[in-house]
């Protein structure tokens, strides 16, 4: 299965957008070409992002220590790393809704499950065969 060992099969990419984190973060750096950039929304923030969070000095120290392995990988693979701290922004979300409503962007939906069939949705996602979003409808 490609997903399980993707870092062994592909290489030379300019950018990786990582939304999984964990072990995948380190493996994703391996597929970048030197000078490439990895951007993640998962896991703990990099030092630059941590400094913008207005947290106590102890938090920055902990982030520094947690980033040690990440920084070693960056040097080893000669790549750059950024953490994208997503913040809610009503104006931006409204623009996205407008783009979707006008048809300028269209989400790819693979399957829709009812809330009663949520266990099947989870099993389907685990197969790594979805070609888009898997939706679980919740009746209100």
PDB file of C-alpha atoms in Angstrom:
ATOM      1  CA  UNK A   1       0.000   0.000   0.000  1.00  0.00           C
ATOM      2  CA  UNK A   2       1.511   3.321  -1.086  1.00  0.00           C
ATOM      3  CA  UNK A   3       0.417   5.253   1.992  1.00  0.00           C
ATOM      4  CA  UNK A   4       2.204   2.991   4.442  1.00  0.00           C
ATOM      5  CA  UNK A   5       5.610   3.439   2.807  1.00  0.00           C
ATOM      6  CA  UNK A   6       5.190   6.537   0.627  1.00  0.00           C
ATOM      7  CA  UNK A   7       8.620   7.912   1.630  1.00  0.00           C
ATOM      8  CA  UNK A   8      10.280   4.892  -0.005  1.00  0.00           C
ATOM      9  CA  UNK A   9       8.462   5.341  -3.326  1.00  0.00           C
ATOM     10  CA  UNK A  10       8.389   9.072  -4.060  1.00  0.00           C
ATOM     11  CA  UNK A  11      10.922  11.895  -3.821  1.00  0.00           C
ATOM     12  CA  UNK A  12      11.967  15.285  -5.183  1.00  0.00           C
ATOM     13  CA  UNK A  13       8.954  17.318  -4.094  1.00  0.00           C
ATOM     14  CA  UNK A  14       9.029  21.072  -3.506  1.00  0.00           C
ATOM     15  CA  UNK A  15       6.375  21.124  -0.809  1.00  0.00           C
ATOM     16  CA  UNK A  16       4.513  18.773   1.511  1.00  0.00           C
ATOM     17  CA  UNK A  17       1.296  19.792   3.247  1.00  0.00           C
ATOM     18  CA  UNK A  18       1.070  17.508   6.273  1.00  0.00           C
ATOM     19  CA  UNK A  19      -2.213  17.196   8.119  1.00  0.00           C
ATOM     20  CA  UNK A  20      -1.368  13.894   9.824  1.00  0.00           C
ATOM     21  CA  UNK A  21       1.685  14.712  11.953  1.00  0.00           C
ATOM     22  CA  UNK A  22       3.382  12.238  14.246  1.00  0.00           C
ATOM     23  CA  UNK A  23       5.651   9.765  12.477  1.00  0.00           C
ATOM     24  CA  UNK A  24       4.384  10.992   9.117  1.00  0.00           C
ATOM     25  CA  UNK A  25       5.999  14.383   9.737  1.00  0.00           C
ATOM     26  CA  UNK A  26       9.514  12.946   9.762  1.00  0.00           C
ATOM     27  CA  UNK A  27       8.841  10.636   6.838  1.00  0.00           C
ATOM     28  CA  UNK A  28       7.404  13.520   4.820  1.00  0.00           C
ATOM     29  CA  UNK A  29      10.691  15.411   5.085  1.00  0.00           C
ATOM     30  CA  UNK A  30      12.384  12.519   3.287  1.00  0.00           C
ATOM     31  CA  UNK A  31      10.395  13.088   0.080  1.00  0.00           C
ATOM     32  CA  UNK A  32      11.338  16.761  -0.227  1.00  0.00           C
ATOM     33  CA  UNK A  33      14.172  17.896  -2.428  1.00  0.00           C
ATOM     34  CA  UNK A  34      16.844  20.071  -0.774  1.00  0.00           C
ATOM     35  CA  UNK A  35      15.358  23.501  -0.134  1.00  0.00           C
ATOM     36  CA  UNK A  36      11.831  22.051  -0.072  1.00  0.00           C
ATOM     37  CA  UNK A  37       9.252  23.086   2.499  1.00  0.00           C
ATOM     38  CA  UNK A  38       7.008  21.100   4.770  1.00  0.00           C
ATOM     39  CA  UNK A  39       3.951  22.785   6.226  1.00  0.00           C
ATOM     40  CA  UNK A  40       1.957  21.045   8.933  1.00  0.00           C
ATOM     41  CA  UNK A  41      -1.233  21.764  10.833  1.00  0.00           C
ATOM     42  CA  UNK A  42      -0.825  18.826  13.175  1.00  0.00           C
ATOM     43  CA  UNK A  43       1.287  18.217  16.233  1.00  0.00           C
ATOM     44  CA  UNK A  44       3.189  20.837  18.163  1.00  0.00           C
ATOM     45  CA  UNK A  45       4.206  24.226  16.735  1.00  0.00           C
ATOM     46  CA  UNK A  46       7.682  25.170  15.584  1.00  0.00           C
ATOM     47  CA  UNK A  47       9.599  27.806  17.561  1.00  0.00           C
ATOM     48  CA  UNK A  48       8.608  30.705  15.283  1.00  0.00           C
ATOM     49  CA  UNK A  49       4.914  29.900  15.674  1.00  0.00           C
ATOM     50  CA  UNK A  50       5.238  29.265  19.411  1.00  0.00           C
ATOM     51  CA  UNK A  51       6.696  32.760  19.856  1.00  0.00           C
ATOM     52  CA  UNK A  52       3.558  34.296  18.306  1.00  0.00           C
ATOM     53  CA  UNK A  53       1.240  32.485  20.713  1.00  0.00           C
ATOM     54  CA  UNK A  54       1.842  34.769  23.715  1.00  0.00           C
ATOM     55  CA  UNK A  55       2.454  31.906  26.123  1.00  0.00           C
ATOM     56  CA  UNK A  56       4.664  31.872  29.249  1.00  0.00           C
ATOM     57  CA  UNK A  57       8.423  31.299  28.885  1.00  0.00           C
ATOM     58  CA  UNK A  58       8.080  27.708  30.104  1.00  0.00           C
ATOM     59  CA  UNK A  59       5.918  26.956  27.062  1.00  0.00           C
ATOM     60  CA  UNK A  60       8.649  28.260  24.744  1.00  0.00           C
ATOM     61  CA  UNK A  61      11.248  26.146  26.519  1.00  0.00           C
ATOM     62  CA  UNK A  62       9.099  23.033  26.120  1.00  0.00           C
ATOM     63  CA  UNK A  63       8.526  23.822  22.428  1.00  0.00           C
ATOM     64  CA  UNK A  64      12.265  24.287  21.951  1.00  0.00           C
ATOM     65  CA  UNK A  65      12.944  20.870  23.456  1.00  0.00           C
ATOM     66  CA  UNK A  66      10.165  19.205  21.460  1.00  0.00           C
ATOM     67  CA  UNK A  67      11.537  20.738  18.244  1.00  0.00           C
ATOM     68  CA  UNK A  68      15.074  19.370  18.680  1.00  0.00           C
ATOM     69  CA  UNK A  69      14.472  16.213  16.632  1.00  0.00           C
ATOM     70  CA  UNK A  70      12.555  18.188  13.999  1.00  0.00           C
ATOM     71  CA  UNK A  71      15.421  20.672  13.648  1.00  0.00           C
ATOM     72  CA  UNK A  72      17.929  17.832  13.273  1.00  0.00           C
ATOM     73  CA  UNK A  73      15.817  16.373  10.459  1.00  0.00           C
ATOM     74  CA  UNK A  74      15.602  19.773   8.772  1.00  0.00           C
ATOM     75  CA  UNK A  75      19.392  20.027   8.714  1.00  0.00           C
ATOM     76  CA  UNK A  76      19.841  16.421   7.610  1.00  0.00           C
ATOM     77  CA  UNK A  77      17.461  16.738   4.643  1.00  0.00           C
ATOM     78  CA  UNK A  78      18.218  20.452   4.009  1.00  0.00           C
ATOM     79  CA  UNK A  79      14.545  21.394   4.098  1.00  0.00           C
ATOM     80  CA  UNK A  80      12.409  24.054   5.744  1.00  0.00           C
ATOM     81  CA  UNK A  81       9.563  23.474   8.165  1.00  0.00           C
ATOM     82  CA  UNK A  82       6.574  25.635   9.067  1.00  0.00           C
ATOM     83  CA  UNK A  83       3.656  25.102  11.386  1.00  0.00           C
ATOM     84  CA  UNK A  84       0.398  26.628  10.192  1.00  0.00           C
ATOM     85  CA  UNK A  85      -1.639  27.811  13.137  1.00  0.00           C
ATOM     86  CA  UNK A  86      -5.212  27.903  11.888  1.00  0.00           C
ATOM     87  CA  UNK A  87      -7.471  30.471  13.473  1.00  0.00           C
ATOM     88  CA  UNK A  88     -11.201  30.888  13.029  1.00  0.00           C
ATOM     89  CA  UNK A  89     -11.978  33.852  10.852  1.00  0.00           C
ATOM     90  CA  UNK A  90     -15.621  34.501   9.979  1.00  0.00           C
ATOM     91  CA  UNK A  91     -14.776  36.767   7.043  1.00  0.00           C
ATOM     92  CA  UNK A  92     -12.511  34.172   5.429  1.00  0.00           C
ATOM     93  CA  UNK A  93     -14.994  31.355   6.060  1.00  0.00           C
ATOM     94  CA  UNK A  94     -17.708  33.483   4.474  1.00  0.00           C
ATOM     95  CA  UNK A  95     -15.536  33.934   1.353  1.00  0.00           C
ATOM     96  CA  UNK A  96     -15.035  30.172   1.145  1.00  0.00           C
ATOM     97  CA  UNK A  97     -18.781  29.624   1.372  1.00  0.00           C
ATOM     98  CA  UNK A  98     -19.304  32.174  -1.427  1.00  0.00           C
ATOM     99  CA  UNK A  99     -16.706  30.391  -3.600  1.00  0.00           C
ATOM    100  CA  UNK A 100     -18.396  27.036  -2.987  1.00  0.00           C
ATOM    101  CA  UNK A 101     -21.878  28.463  -3.624  1.00  0.00           C
ATOM    102  CA  UNK A 102     -20.743  30.026  -6.909  1.00  0.00           C
ATOM    103  CA  UNK A 103     -19.140  26.762  -8.048  1.00  0.00           C
ATOM    104  CA  UNK A 104     -15.608  28.213  -8.163  1.00  0.00           C
ATOM    105  CA  UNK A 105     -14.474  25.561  -5.698  1.00  0.00           C
ATOM    106  CA  UNK A 106     -16.121  22.221  -5.267  1.00  0.00           C
ATOM    107  CA  UNK A 107     -15.443  19.740  -2.489  1.00  0.00           C
ATOM    108  CA  UNK A 108     -14.899  16.172  -3.607  1.00  0.00           C
ATOM    109  CA  UNK A 109     -17.218  13.936  -1.630  1.00  0.00           C
ATOM    110  CA  UNK A 110     -16.516  10.224  -1.840  1.00  0.00           C
ATOM    111  CA  UNK A 111     -19.374   8.845   0.261  1.00  0.00           C
ATOM    112  CA  UNK A 112     -22.080  10.002   2.625  1.00  0.00           C
ATOM    113  CA  UNK A 113     -23.079   7.899   5.640  1.00  0.00           C
ATOM    114  CA  UNK A 114     -25.954   8.399   8.060  1.00  0.00           C
ATOM    115  CA  UNK A 115     -25.139   8.892  11.727  1.00  0.00           C
ATOM    116  CA  UNK A 116     -26.573   5.422  12.365  1.00  0.00           C
ATOM    117  CA  UNK A 117     -23.969   3.986   9.984  1.00  0.00           C
ATOM    118  CA  UNK A 118     -21.003   5.927  11.457  1.00  0.00           C
ATOM    119  CA  UNK A 119     -19.089   2.717  12.330  1.00  0.00           C
ATOM    120  CA  UNK A 120     -19.146   1.778   8.631  1.00  0.00           C
ATOM    121  CA  UNK A 121     -17.818   5.233   7.757  1.00  0.00           C
ATOM    122  CA  UNK A 122     -14.914   4.762  10.156  1.00  0.00           C
ATOM    123  CA  UNK A 123     -14.110   1.356   8.690  1.00  0.00           C
ATOM    124  CA  UNK A 124     -14.276   2.787   5.167  1.00  0.00           C
ATOM    125  CA  UNK A 125     -11.854   5.611   6.035  1.00  0.00           C
ATOM    126  CA  UNK A 126      -9.438   3.060   7.513  1.00  0.00           C
ATOM    127  CA  UNK A 127      -9.176   1.349   4.107  1.00  0.00           C
ATOM    128  CA  UNK A 128      -7.383   4.459   2.695  1.00  0.00           C
ATOM    129  CA  UNK A 129      -9.451   4.125  -0.481  1.00  0.00           C
ATOM    130  CA  UNK A 130     -11.543   7.276  -0.206  1.00  0.00           C
ATOM    131  CA  UNK A 131     -11.117   9.636  -3.158  1.00  0.00           C
ATOM    132  CA  UNK A 132     -12.476  12.662  -1.362  1.00  0.00           C
ATOM    133  CA  UNK A 133     -14.248  13.564   1.850  1.00  0.00           C
ATOM    134  CA  UNK A 134     -16.244  10.979   3.760  1.00  0.00           C
ATOM    135  CA  UNK A 135     -19.274  12.670   5.277  1.00  0.00           C
ATOM    136  CA  UNK A 136     -21.354  11.551   8.246  1.00  0.00           C
ATOM    137  CA  UNK A 137     -24.731  13.311   8.216  1.00  0.00           C
ATOM    138  CA  UNK A 138     -26.080  14.283  11.601  1.00  0.00           C
ATOM    139  CA  UNK A 139     -29.791  15.027  11.718  1.00  0.00           C
ATOM    140  CA  UNK A 140     -30.674  18.079  13.764  1.00  0.00           C
TER     141      UNK A 140
END
